[in-house]
Coordinates of C-alpha atoms and ligand atoms in Angstrom, one line a residue:
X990 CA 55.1 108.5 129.8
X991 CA 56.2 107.9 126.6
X992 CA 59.2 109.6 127.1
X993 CA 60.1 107.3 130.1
X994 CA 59.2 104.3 128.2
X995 CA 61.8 105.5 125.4
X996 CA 64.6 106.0 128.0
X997 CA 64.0 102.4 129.8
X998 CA 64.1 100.5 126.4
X999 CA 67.0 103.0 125.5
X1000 CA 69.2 101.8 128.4
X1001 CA 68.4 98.3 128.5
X1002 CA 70.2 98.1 125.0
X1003 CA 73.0 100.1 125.8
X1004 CA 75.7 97.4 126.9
X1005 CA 76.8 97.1 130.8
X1006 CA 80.1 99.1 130.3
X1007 CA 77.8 102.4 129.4
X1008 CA 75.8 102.4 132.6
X1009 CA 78.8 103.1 135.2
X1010 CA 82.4 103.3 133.9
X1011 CA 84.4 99.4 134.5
X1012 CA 87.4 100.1 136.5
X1013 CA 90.0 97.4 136.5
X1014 CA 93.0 97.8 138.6
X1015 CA 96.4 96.6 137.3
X1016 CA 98.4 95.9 140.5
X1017 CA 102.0 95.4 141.3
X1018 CA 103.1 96.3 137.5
X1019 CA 106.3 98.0 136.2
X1020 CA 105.5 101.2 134.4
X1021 CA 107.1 102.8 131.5
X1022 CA 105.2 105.7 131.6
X1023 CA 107.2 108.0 128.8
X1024 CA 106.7 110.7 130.8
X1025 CA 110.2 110.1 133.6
X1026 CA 112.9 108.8 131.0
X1027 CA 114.7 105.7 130.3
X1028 CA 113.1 103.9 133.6
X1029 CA 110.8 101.8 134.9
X1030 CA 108.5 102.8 138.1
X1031 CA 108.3 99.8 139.9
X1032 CA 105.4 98.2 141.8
X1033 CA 102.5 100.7 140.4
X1034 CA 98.8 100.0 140.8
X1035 CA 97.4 101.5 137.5
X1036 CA 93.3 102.2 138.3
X1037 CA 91.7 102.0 134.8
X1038 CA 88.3 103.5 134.6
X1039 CA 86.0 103.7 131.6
X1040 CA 88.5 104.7 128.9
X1041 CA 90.9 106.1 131.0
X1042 CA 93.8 106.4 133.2
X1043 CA 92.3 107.4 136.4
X1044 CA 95.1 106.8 139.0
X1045 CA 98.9 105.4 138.9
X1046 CA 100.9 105.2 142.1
X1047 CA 102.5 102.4 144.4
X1048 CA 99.8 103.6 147.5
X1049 CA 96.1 103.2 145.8
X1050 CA 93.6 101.7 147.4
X1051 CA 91.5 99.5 145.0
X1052 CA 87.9 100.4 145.0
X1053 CA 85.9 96.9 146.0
X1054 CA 84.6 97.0 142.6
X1055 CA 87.5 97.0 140.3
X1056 CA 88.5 94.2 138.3
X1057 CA 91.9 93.0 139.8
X1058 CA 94.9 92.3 137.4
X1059 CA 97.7 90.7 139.1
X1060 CA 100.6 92.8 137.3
X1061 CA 103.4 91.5 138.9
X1062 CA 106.4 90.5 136.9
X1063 CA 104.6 92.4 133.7
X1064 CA 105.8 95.7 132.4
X1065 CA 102.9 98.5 131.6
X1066 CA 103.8 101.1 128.5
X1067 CA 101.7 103.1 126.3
X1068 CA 100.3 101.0 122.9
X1069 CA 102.4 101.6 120.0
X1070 CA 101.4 103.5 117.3
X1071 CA 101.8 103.3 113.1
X1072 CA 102.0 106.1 111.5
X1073 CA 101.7 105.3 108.4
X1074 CA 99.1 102.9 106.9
X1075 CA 97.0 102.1 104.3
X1076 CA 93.6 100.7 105.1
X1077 CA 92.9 98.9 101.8
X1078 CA 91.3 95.6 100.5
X1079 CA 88.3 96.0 103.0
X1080 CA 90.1 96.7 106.6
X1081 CA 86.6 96.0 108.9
X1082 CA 87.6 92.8 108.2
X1083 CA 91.3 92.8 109.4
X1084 CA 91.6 95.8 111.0
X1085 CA 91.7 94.4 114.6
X1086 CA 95.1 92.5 113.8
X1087 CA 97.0 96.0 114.6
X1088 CA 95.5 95.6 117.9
X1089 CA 97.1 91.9 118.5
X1090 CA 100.4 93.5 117.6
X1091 CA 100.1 96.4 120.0
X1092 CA 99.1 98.9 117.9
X1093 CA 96.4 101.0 119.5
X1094 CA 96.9 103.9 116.5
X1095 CA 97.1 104.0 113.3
X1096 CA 97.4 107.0 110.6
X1097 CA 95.8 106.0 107.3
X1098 CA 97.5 108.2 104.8
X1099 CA 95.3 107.8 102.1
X1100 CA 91.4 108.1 102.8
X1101 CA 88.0 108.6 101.0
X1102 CA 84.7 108.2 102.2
X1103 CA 84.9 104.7 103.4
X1104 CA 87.4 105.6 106.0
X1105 CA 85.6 108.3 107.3
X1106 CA 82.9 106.0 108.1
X1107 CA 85.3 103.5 109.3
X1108 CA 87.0 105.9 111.8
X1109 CA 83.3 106.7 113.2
X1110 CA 82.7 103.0 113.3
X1111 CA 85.6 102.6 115.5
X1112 CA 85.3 105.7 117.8
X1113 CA 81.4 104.4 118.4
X1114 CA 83.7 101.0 119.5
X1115 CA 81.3 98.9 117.0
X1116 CA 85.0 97.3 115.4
X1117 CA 87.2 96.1 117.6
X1118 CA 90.2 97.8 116.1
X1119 CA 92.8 100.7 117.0
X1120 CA 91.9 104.1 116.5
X1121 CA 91.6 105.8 113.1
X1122 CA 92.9 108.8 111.9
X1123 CA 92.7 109.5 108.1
X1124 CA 93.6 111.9 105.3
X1125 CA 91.6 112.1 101.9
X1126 CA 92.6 111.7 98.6
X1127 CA 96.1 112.7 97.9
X1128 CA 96.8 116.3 96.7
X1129 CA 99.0 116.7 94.5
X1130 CA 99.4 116.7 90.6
X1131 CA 97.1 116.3 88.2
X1132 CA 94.3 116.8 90.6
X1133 CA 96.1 119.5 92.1
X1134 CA 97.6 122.6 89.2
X1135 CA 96.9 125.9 90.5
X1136 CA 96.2 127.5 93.0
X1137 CA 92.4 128.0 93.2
X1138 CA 93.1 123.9 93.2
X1139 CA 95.0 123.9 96.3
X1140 CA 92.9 126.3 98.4
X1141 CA 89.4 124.2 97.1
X1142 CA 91.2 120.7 98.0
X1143 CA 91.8 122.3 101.5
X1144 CA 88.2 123.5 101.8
X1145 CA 86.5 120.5 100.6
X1146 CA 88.7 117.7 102.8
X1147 CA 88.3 119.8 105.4
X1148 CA 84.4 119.6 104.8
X1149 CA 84.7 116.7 104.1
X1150 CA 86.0 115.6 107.6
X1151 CA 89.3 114.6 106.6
X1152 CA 91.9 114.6 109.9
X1153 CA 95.2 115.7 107.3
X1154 CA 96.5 116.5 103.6
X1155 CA 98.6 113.9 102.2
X1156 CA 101.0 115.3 99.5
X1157 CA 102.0 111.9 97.6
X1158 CA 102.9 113.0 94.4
X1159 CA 104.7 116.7 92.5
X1160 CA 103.3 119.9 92.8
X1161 CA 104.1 123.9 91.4
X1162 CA 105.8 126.1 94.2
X1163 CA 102.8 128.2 94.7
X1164 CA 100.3 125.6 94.7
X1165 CA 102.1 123.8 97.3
X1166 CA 103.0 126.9 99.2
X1167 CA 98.6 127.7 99.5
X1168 CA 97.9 124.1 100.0
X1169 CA 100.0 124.3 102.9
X1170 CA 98.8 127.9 103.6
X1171 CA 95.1 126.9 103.1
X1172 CA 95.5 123.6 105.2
X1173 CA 96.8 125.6 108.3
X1174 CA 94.1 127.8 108.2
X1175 CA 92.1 125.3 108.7
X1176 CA 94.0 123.2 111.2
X1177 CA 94.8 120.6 109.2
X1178 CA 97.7 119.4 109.0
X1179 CA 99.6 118.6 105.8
X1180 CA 102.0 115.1 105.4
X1181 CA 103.3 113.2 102.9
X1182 CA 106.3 112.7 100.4
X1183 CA 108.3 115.8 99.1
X1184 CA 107.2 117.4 95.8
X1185 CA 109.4 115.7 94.0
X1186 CA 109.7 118.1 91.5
X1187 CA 110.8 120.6 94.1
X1188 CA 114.0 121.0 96.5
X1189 CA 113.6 120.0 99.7
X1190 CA 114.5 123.1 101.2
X1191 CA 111.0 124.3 99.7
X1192 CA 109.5 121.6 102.2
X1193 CA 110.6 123.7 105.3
X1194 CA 110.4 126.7 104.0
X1195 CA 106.8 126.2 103.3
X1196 CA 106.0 124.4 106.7
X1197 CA 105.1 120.8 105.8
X1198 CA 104.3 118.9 108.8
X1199 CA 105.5 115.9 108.5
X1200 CA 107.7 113.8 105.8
X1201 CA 106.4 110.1 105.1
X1202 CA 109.8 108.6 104.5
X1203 CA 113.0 109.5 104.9
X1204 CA 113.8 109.0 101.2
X1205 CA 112.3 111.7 100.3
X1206 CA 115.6 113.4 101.2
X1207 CA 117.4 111.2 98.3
X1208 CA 114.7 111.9 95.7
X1209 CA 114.9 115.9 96.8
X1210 CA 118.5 116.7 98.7
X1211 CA 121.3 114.9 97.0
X1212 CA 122.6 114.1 93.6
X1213 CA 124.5 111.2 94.8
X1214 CA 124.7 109.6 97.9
X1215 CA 126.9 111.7 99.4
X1216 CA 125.8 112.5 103.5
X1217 CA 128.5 115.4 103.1
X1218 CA 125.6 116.8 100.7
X1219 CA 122.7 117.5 103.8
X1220 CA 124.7 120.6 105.5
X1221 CA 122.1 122.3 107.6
X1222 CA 119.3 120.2 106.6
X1223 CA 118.8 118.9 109.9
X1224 CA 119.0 121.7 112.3
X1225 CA 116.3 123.5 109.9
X1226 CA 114.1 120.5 109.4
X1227 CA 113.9 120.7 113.6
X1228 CA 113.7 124.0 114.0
X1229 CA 110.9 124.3 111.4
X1230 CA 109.2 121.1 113.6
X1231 CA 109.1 119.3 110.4
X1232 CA 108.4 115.8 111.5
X1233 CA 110.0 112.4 109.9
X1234 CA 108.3 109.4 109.6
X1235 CA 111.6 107.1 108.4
X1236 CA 109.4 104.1 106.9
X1237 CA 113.1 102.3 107.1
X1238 CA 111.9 98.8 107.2
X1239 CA 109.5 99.5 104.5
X1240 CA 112.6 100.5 102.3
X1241 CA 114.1 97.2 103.8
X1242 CA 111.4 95.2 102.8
X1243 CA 111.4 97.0 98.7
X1244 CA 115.3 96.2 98.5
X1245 CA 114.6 92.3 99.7
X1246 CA 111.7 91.4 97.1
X1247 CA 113.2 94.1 94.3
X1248 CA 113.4 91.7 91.4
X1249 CA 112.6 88.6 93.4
X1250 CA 108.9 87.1 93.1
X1251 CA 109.6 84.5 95.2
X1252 CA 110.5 87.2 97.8
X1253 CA 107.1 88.2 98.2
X1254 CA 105.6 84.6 97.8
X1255 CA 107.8 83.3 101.1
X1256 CA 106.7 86.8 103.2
X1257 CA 103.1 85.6 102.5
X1258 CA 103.8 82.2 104.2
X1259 CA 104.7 83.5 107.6
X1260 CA 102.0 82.7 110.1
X1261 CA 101.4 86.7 110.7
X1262 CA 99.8 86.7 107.2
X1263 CA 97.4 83.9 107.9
X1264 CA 94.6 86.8 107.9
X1265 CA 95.0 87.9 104.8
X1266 CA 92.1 88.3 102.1
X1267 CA 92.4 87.2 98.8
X1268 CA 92.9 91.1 97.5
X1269 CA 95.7 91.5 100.2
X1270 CA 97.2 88.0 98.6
X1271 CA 97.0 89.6 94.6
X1272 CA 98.3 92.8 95.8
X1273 CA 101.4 91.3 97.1
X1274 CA 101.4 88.6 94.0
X1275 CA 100.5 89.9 90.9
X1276 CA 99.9 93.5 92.0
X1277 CA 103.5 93.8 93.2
X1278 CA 104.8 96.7 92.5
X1279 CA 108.6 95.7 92.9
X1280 CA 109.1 92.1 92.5
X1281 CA 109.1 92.6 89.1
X1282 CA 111.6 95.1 88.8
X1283 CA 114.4 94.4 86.6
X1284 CA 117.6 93.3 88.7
X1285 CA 120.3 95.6 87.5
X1286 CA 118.1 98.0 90.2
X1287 CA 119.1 96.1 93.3
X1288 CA 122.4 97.3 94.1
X1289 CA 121.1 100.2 94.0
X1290 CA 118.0 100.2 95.8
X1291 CA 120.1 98.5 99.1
X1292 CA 122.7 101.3 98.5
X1293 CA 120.3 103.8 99.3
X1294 CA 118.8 101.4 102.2
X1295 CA 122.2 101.8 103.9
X1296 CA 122.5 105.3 103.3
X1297 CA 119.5 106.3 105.1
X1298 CA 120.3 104.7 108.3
X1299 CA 122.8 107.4 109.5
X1300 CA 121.2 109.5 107.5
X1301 CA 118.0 109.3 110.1
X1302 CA 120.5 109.1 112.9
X1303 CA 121.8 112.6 111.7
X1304 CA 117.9 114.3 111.8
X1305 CA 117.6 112.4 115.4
X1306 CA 120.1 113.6 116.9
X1307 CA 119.8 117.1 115.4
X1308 CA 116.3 116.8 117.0
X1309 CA 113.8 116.3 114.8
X1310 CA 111.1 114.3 115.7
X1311 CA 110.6 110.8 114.5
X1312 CA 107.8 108.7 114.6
X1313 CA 107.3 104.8 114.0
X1314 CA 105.4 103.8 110.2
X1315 CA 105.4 101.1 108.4
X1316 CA 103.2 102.0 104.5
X1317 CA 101.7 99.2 105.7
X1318 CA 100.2 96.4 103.8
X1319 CA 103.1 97.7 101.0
X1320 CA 104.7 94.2 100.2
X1321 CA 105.8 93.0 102.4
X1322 CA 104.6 94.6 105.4
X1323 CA 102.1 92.6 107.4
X1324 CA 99.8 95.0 109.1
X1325 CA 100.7 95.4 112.7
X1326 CA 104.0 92.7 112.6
X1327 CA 105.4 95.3 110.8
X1328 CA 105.9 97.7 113.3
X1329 CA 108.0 95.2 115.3
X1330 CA 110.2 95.8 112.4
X1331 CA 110.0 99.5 112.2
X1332 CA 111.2 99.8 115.7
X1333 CA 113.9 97.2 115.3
X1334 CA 115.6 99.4 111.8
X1335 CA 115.5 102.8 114.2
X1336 CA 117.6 100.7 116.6
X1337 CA 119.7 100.2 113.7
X1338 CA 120.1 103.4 113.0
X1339 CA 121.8 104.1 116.2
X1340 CA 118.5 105.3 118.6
X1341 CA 118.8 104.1 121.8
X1342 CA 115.9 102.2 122.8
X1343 CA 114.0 104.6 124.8
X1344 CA 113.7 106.7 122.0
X1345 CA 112.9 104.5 119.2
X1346 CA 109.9 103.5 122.0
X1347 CA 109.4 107.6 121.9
X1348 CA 109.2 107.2 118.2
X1349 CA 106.1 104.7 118.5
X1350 CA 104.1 106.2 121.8
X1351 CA 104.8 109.7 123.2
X1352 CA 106.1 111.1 120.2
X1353 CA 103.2 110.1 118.3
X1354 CA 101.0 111.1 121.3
X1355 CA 102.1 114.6 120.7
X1356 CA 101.7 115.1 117.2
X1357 CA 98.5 114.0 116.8
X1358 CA 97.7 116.4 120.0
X1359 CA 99.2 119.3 118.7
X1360 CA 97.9 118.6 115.0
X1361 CA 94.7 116.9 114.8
X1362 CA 92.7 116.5 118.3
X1363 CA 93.7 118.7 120.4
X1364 CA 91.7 116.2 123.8
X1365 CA 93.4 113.6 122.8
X1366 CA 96.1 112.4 125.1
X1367 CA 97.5 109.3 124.6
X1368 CA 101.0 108.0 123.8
X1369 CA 101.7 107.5 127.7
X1370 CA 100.9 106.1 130.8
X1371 CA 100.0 109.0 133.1
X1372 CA 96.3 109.9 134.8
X1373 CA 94.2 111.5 132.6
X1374 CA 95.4 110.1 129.7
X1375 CA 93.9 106.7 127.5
X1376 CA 94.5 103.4 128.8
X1377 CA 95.7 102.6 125.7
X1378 CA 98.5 100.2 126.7
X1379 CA 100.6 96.7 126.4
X1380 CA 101.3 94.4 129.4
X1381 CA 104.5 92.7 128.4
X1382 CA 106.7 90.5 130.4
X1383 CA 110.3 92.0 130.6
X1384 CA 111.7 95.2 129.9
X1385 CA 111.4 96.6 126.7
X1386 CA 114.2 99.1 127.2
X1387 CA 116.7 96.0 127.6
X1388 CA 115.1 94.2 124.7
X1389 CA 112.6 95.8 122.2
X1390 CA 111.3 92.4 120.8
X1391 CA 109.5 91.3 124.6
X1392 CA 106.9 94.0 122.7
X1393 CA 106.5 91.3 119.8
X1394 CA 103.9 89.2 122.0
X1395 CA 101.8 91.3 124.4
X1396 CA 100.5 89.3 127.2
X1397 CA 97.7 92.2 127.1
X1398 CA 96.3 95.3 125.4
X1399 CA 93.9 97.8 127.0
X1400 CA 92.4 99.4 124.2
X1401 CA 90.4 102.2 125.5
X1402 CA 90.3 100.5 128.3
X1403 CA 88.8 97.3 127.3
X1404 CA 91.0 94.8 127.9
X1405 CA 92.0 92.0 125.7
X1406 CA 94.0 88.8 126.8
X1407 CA 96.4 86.7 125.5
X1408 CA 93.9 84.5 123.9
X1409 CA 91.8 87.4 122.6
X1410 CA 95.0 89.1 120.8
X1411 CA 96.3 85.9 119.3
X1412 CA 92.8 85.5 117.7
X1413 CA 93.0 89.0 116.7
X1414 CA 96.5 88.1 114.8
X1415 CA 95.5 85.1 113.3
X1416 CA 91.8 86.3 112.6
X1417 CA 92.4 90.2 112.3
X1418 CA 89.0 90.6 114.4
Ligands
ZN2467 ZN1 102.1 105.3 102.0

């Protein structure tokens, strides 16, 4: 009796979307699905049940229950995805402005306790916010000497709950050789900046899994900027799978405000930073790390801006795998805005546009599959995968900025409108 009472009072606080699964039907959409190339399947009817893709086609029949979407004229794709954020200056409060840009992942490369929470905050849907994946504190030098060191940090992040190692700092070869060692026993995997300390040969050889930026490769590869300097690089880097995250327009944004204050001040003034809390204000004020750099660096720092544009071309088309970050809120990357910049350097670079949009969905999709959850599938639009994904009106293959304003975002399949993601950029929740 009591038992039955319990389960009564139990379900009348659960809310309505937990007793049966909402299905909403998108109808007469366009779908990019990532899965069939550079093209669009016309006309779909996308079925959306509970947090996932249960049926794409042109011939479904709507279930009477479903929650029509009148899709025509809109293009479906998978929700983008930053690999590489910093969730800092208390992100429950703004974390939900990724989501207004289209961002339905994000990879938080540099964690402690509080983002552990957070992530289980958001997989329990109580922040309305993209999904969370995190590493722990960075492992590297000092913390990290020998290696007893390495193998323990390994142990205890792993413990600990963290999803990946983030290298962001130099380390000895053998330390870094059974951090890496250590971490794979454990399936985690290991990201970051190259031991700068070390060659960047020692990077493949020892089986990093992904590179944070791709100037890693100047600190690590060449004496001067000289391409003629990579020789194999490339072809090993892909064959190793050693992933690149290019960070490009973060270098961008570092060579615009390098010795420039007001720089900085201006990039606070557009209306994506309207959310911003007074820590996120400092941090791009007085905290800025390169606005106060002396000027005789400038030249310099866009010399090695340019050079890194065919540099990441080279590593494309050589086949290793890129994916779409940002270092985001580094000044002066807005959270989520800032990937609209990301994928607009890549097209720079020379990527067609398919596969800078590979870069920020299936590519992703796949390395947080094969690394960190193996159930997860998202980074497309097929059945059986997340309806995480962006209604946009026109094609992004023809034109990458149509993705700058989302006329929706199914984020686990709850869907947010126009209205609710401009709150969500102004706001941040
Ligand atoms: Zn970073």
């Amino acid at each position: 009796m009591m038992l039955r009472v319990l389960a009564v009072l139990l379900l009348a606080a659960l809310p309505a979307a937990a007793q049966a699964p909402a299905r909403i039907a998108v109808v007469g959409v366009d779908v990019l699905t990532m899965e069939d190339g550079a093209q669009l399947r016309r006309s779909q009817t996308v079925l959306i049940e509970g947090e996932q893709i249960r049926e794409i086609g042109s011939n479904i029949t709507v279930p009477a229950d479903a929650r029509r979407i009148d899709g025509r004229g809109l293009v479906m794709l998978p929700g983008l995805m930053d690999m590489h954020v910093h969730l800092e200056a208390d992100p429950a409060g703004w974390i939900g402005v990724f989501l207004g840009h289209g961002v339905t992942t994000v990879l938080n490369l540099r964690g402690g306790p509080s983002h552990l929470e957070l992530r289980e905050r958001v997989k329990r849907m109580e922040l309305l916010a993209p999904r969370v994946y995190t590493s722990g504190p960075y492992v590297n030098r000092p913390a990290i000497e020998t290696e007893q060191d390495a193998a323990r940090a390994a142990r205890e992040q792993k413990a600990a709950g963290y999803d990946l190692l983030k290298i962001h700092g130099p380390l000895g070869n053998m330390a870094f050789r059974t951090l890496i060692d250590s971490a794979h026993a454990l399936h985690l995997p290991v990201v970051g900046h190259a031991p700068r300390n070390l060659a960047f040969d020692s990077v493949i050889a020892v089986g990093q899994d992904m590179v944070a930026h791709a100037e890693e490769l100047i600190y690590t590869k060449f004496s001067a900027l000289d391409s003629s300097a990579l020789g194999d690089i490339p072809e090993r880097m892909a064959a190793a799978r050693t992933w690149l995250v290019p960070t490009l327009s973060t270098f961008h944004g570092i060579a615009a405000q390098w010795a420039r204050p007001a720089a900085a001040d201006s990039a606070l003034k557009v209306p994506e930073a309207a959310f911003f809390n007074p820590d996120l204000v400092r941090y791009w004020t007085q905290g800025n790390p390169y606005s106060g750099r002396p000027a005789e660096g400038a030249a310099r720092i866009l010399r090695a801006y340019h050079f890194q544009l065919p540099l990441v071309r080279a590593l494309h088309a050589a086949g290793v795998r890129l994916m779409a970050g940002t270092d985001t809120p580094v000044p002066v990357m807005v959270p989520g805005a800032s990937i609209h910049l990301e994928l607009a350097e890549l097209r720079a670079a020379g990527l067609s546009t398919y596969d800078v949009l590979s870069a920020a969905t299936r590519n992703p999709g796949d390395f947080l599959n094969q690394h960190i959850d193996r159930a997860l599938k998202v980074g497309r639009v097929a059945r059986g995968y997340t309806a995480d994904v962006l209604l946009v009106r026109g094609n992004p293959l023809d034109n990458l900025p149509v993705l700058r304003s989302p006329v929706a975002v199914f984020t686990r399949g709850r869907y947010l409108d126009a209205d609710r993601l401009s709150a969500l950029r102004t706001h941040g929740r």
